[in-house]
Structure formats: C-alpha cells, structure tokens
mmCIF file of N, CA and C in Angstrom:
data_model
loop_
_atom_site.group_PDB
_atom_site.id
_atom_site.type_symbol
_atom_site.label_atom_id
_atom_site.label_comp_id
_atom_site.label_asym_id
_atom_site.label_seq_id
_atom_site.Cartn_x
_atom_site.Cartn_y
_atom_site.Cartn_z
ATOM 1 N N ARG A 1 92.430 66.831 101.869
ATOM 2 C CA ARG A 1 91.268 67.313 102.168
ATOM 3 C C ARG A 1 91.613 68.577 103.312
ATOM 4 N N CYS A 2 91.118 69.685 103.555
ATOM 5 C CA CYS A 2 91.347 70.541 104.387
ATOM 6 C C CYS A 2 90.266 70.194 105.758
ATOM 7 N N ASP A 3 91.068 70.752 106.575
ATOM 8 C CA ASP A 3 90.358 71.072 108.081
ATOM 9 C C ASP A 3 88.996 72.155 108.175
ATOM 10 N N VAL A 4 89.552 73.246 107.359
ATOM 11 C CA VAL A 4 88.860 74.444 107.465
ATOM 12 C C VAL A 4 88.395 74.959 106.285
ATOM 13 N N ARG A 5 87.305 75.706 106.030
ATOM 14 C CA ARG A 5 87.571 76.469 104.378
ATOM 15 C C ARG A 5 86.914 77.977 105.270
ATOM 16 N N LEU A 6 87.812 78.865 104.233
ATOM 17 C CA LEU A 6 87.428 80.263 104.846
ATOM 18 C C LEU A 6 87.222 81.047 103.383
ATOM 19 N N ARG A 7 86.715 82.183 103.654
ATOM 20 C CA ARG A 7 86.058 83.063 102.617
ATOM 21 C C ARG A 7 86.776 84.388 102.839
ATOM 22 N N LEU A 8 87.307 85.001 101.893
ATOM 23 C CA LEU A 8 88.014 86.067 102.410
ATOM 24 C C LEU A 8 87.545 87.194 101.047
ATOM 25 N N PRO A 9 86.432 88.241 101.144
ATOM 26 C CA PRO A 9 85.869 88.788 100.531
ATOM 27 C C PRO A 9 86.933 89.745 100.235
ATOM 28 N N VAL A 10 87.119 90.190 99.120
ATOM 29 C CA VAL A 10 87.753 91.438 98.468
ATOM 30 C C VAL A 10 87.384 92.227 97.613
ATOM 31 N N ALA A 11 87.660 93.402 97.532
ATOM 32 C CA ALA A 11 87.337 94.407 96.045
ATOM 33 C C ALA A 11 87.981 94.065 95.113
ATOM 34 N N GLY A 12 87.204 94.118 94.297
ATOM 35 C CA GLY A 12 87.948 93.526 92.839
ATOM 36 C C GLY A 12 87.886 92.046 92.723
ATOM 37 N N HIS A 13 88.702 91.790 91.536
ATOM 38 C CA HIS A 13 88.904 90.470 91.277
ATOM 39 C C HIS A 13 90.107 90.050 91.711
ATOM 40 N N VAL A 14 90.065 88.675 91.999
ATOM 41 C CA VAL A 14 91.244 87.843 92.961
ATOM 42 C C VAL A 14 90.796 86.412 92.691
ATOM 43 N N SER A 15 91.346 85.785 92.033
ATOM 44 C CA SER A 15 90.880 84.383 91.863
ATOM 45 C C SER A 15 91.932 83.692 92.601
ATOM 46 N N SER A 16 92.826 84.013 93.421
ATOM 47 C CA SER A 16 93.492 83.262 94.333
ATOM 48 C C SER A 16 94.784 83.940 95.202
ATOM 49 N N PHE A 17 94.764 83.605 96.650
ATOM 50 C CA PHE A 17 95.995 83.981 97.121
ATOM 51 C C PHE A 17 96.963 83.350 97.491
ATOM 52 N N ASN A 18 98.214 83.584 97.703
ATOM 53 C CA ASN A 18 99.358 82.383 98.157
ATOM 54 C C ASN A 18 98.698 82.478 99.334
ATOM 55 N N ALA A 19 99.569 81.274 100.089
ATOM 56 C CA ALA A 19 99.381 80.873 101.628
ATOM 57 C C ALA A 19 99.464 82.211 102.421
ATOM 58 N N SER A 20 100.799 83.058 102.414
ATOM 59 C CA SER A 20 100.779 84.093 103.497
ATOM 60 C C SER A 20 100.413 85.074 103.110
ATOM 61 N N ALA A 21 99.896 85.618 101.882
ATOM 62 C CA ALA A 21 99.335 86.580 101.477
ATOM 63 C C ALA A 21 97.337 86.462 102.502
ATOM 64 N N ALA A 22 96.627 85.172 102.242
ATOM 65 C CA ALA A 22 95.900 84.911 102.821
ATOM 66 C C ALA A 22 95.970 84.789 104.534
ATOM 67 N N ALA A 23 96.790 84.288 104.787
ATOM 68 C CA ALA A 23 97.047 84.405 106.542
ATOM 69 C C ALA A 23 97.083 85.642 106.778
ATOM 70 N N ALA A 24 97.998 86.724 106.072
ATOM 71 C CA ALA A 24 97.764 87.906 106.662
ATOM 72 C C ALA A 24 96.544 88.507 106.454
ATOM 73 N N ALA A 25 95.733 88.820 105.350
ATOM 74 C CA ALA A 25 94.600 88.998 105.478
ATOM 75 C C ALA A 25 93.539 88.318 106.512
ATOM 76 N N LEU A 26 93.922 87.216 107.070
ATOM 77 C CA LEU A 26 93.248 86.724 108.503
ATOM 78 C C LEU A 26 93.444 86.949 109.477
ATOM 79 N N LEU A 27 94.640 87.018 109.723
ATOM 80 C CA LEU A 27 95.250 88.036 110.771
ATOM 81 C C LEU A 27 94.579 89.483 111.238
ATOM 82 N N TYR A 28 94.982 89.910 110.130
ATOM 83 C CA TYR A 28 94.513 91.435 110.091
ATOM 84 C C TYR A 28 93.013 91.576 110.567
ATOM 85 N N GLU A 29 92.313 90.822 110.037
ATOM 86 C CA GLU A 29 90.880 90.598 110.335
ATOM 87 C C GLU A 29 90.682 90.053 111.606
ATOM 88 N N VAL A 30 91.289 89.216 112.339
ATOM 89 C CA VAL A 30 91.153 88.706 113.771
ATOM 90 C C VAL A 30 91.253 89.765 114.600
ATOM 91 N N GLN A 31 92.475 90.365 114.340
ATOM 92 C CA GLN A 31 93.217 91.451 115.156
ATOM 93 C C GLN A 31 92.365 93.136 115.140
ATOM 94 N N ARG A 32 91.348 93.078 114.050
ATOM 95 C CA ARG A 32 90.575 94.229 113.814
ATOM 96 C C ARG A 32 89.311 93.675 114.690
ATOM 97 N N GLN A 33 89.069 92.837 114.905
ATOM 98 C CA GLN A 33 87.634 92.224 115.616
ATOM 99 C C GLN A 33 88.038 92.074 116.662
ATOM 100 N N ARG A 34 89.079 91.715 117.635
ATOM 101 C CA ARG A 34 89.370 91.462 118.594
ATOM 102 C C ARG A 34 89.650 93.106 119.373
ATOM 103 N N ALA A 35 90.048 93.915 118.917
ATOM 104 C CA ALA A 35 90.165 95.361 119.255
ATOM 105 C C ALA A 35 88.919 96.028 119.208
ATOM 106 N N GLY A 36 87.939 95.770 118.307
ATOM 107 C CA GLY A 36 86.464 96.598 118.328
ATOM 108 C C GLY A 36 86.670 97.503 117.572
ATOM 109 N N SER A 37 87.375 97.506 116.716
ATOM 110 C CA SER A 37 87.935 98.660 115.610
ATOM 111 C C SER A 37 86.708 98.761 114.821
ATOM 112 N N ASN A 38 86.339 99.862 114.426
ATOM 113 C CA ASN A 38 85.282 100.328 113.873
ATOM 114 C C ASN A 38 86.100 100.552 112.231
ATOM 115 N N THR A 39 87.339 100.387 112.057
ATOM 116 C CA THR A 39 87.886 101.012 110.611
ATOM 117 C C THR A 39 87.517 100.287 109.625
ATOM 118 N N THR A 40 87.335 100.948 108.546
ATOM 119 C CA THR A 40 86.928 100.300 107.185
ATOM 120 C C THR A 40 88.240 99.239 106.935
ATOM 121 N N ARG A 41 87.987 98.548 105.836
ATOM 122 C CA ARG A 41 88.865 97.009 105.419
ATOM 123 C C ARG A 41 89.646 98.270 104.583
ATOM 124 N N PRO A 42 91.345 98.052 104.408
ATOM 125 C CA PRO A 42 92.199 98.677 103.426
ATOM 126 C C PRO A 42 92.100 98.070 101.917
#
C-alpha cells in the first residue's frame, strides 16, 4: 500500500520515473510554487 499517490504531468511519453527523478520533480515544483514564480516548467 502507498500512503500518497501523486501525478506528475510531463510533456511527451514517459512510462515511469525512478524514485530519485520523481522526488526531484516534486521538490522542484514545491519550490517553484512557494517562490510564487510564474516561470514555465522545463
């Protein structure tokens, strides 16, 4: 069982992320939102 399920929308087709890539994407988005940045995603 998992405690939390997340969805990481990405451009193109990606079937899965490894844990470190998913964590990096999540932390990037958290920081982007906390900073109030209106920059586009890479």
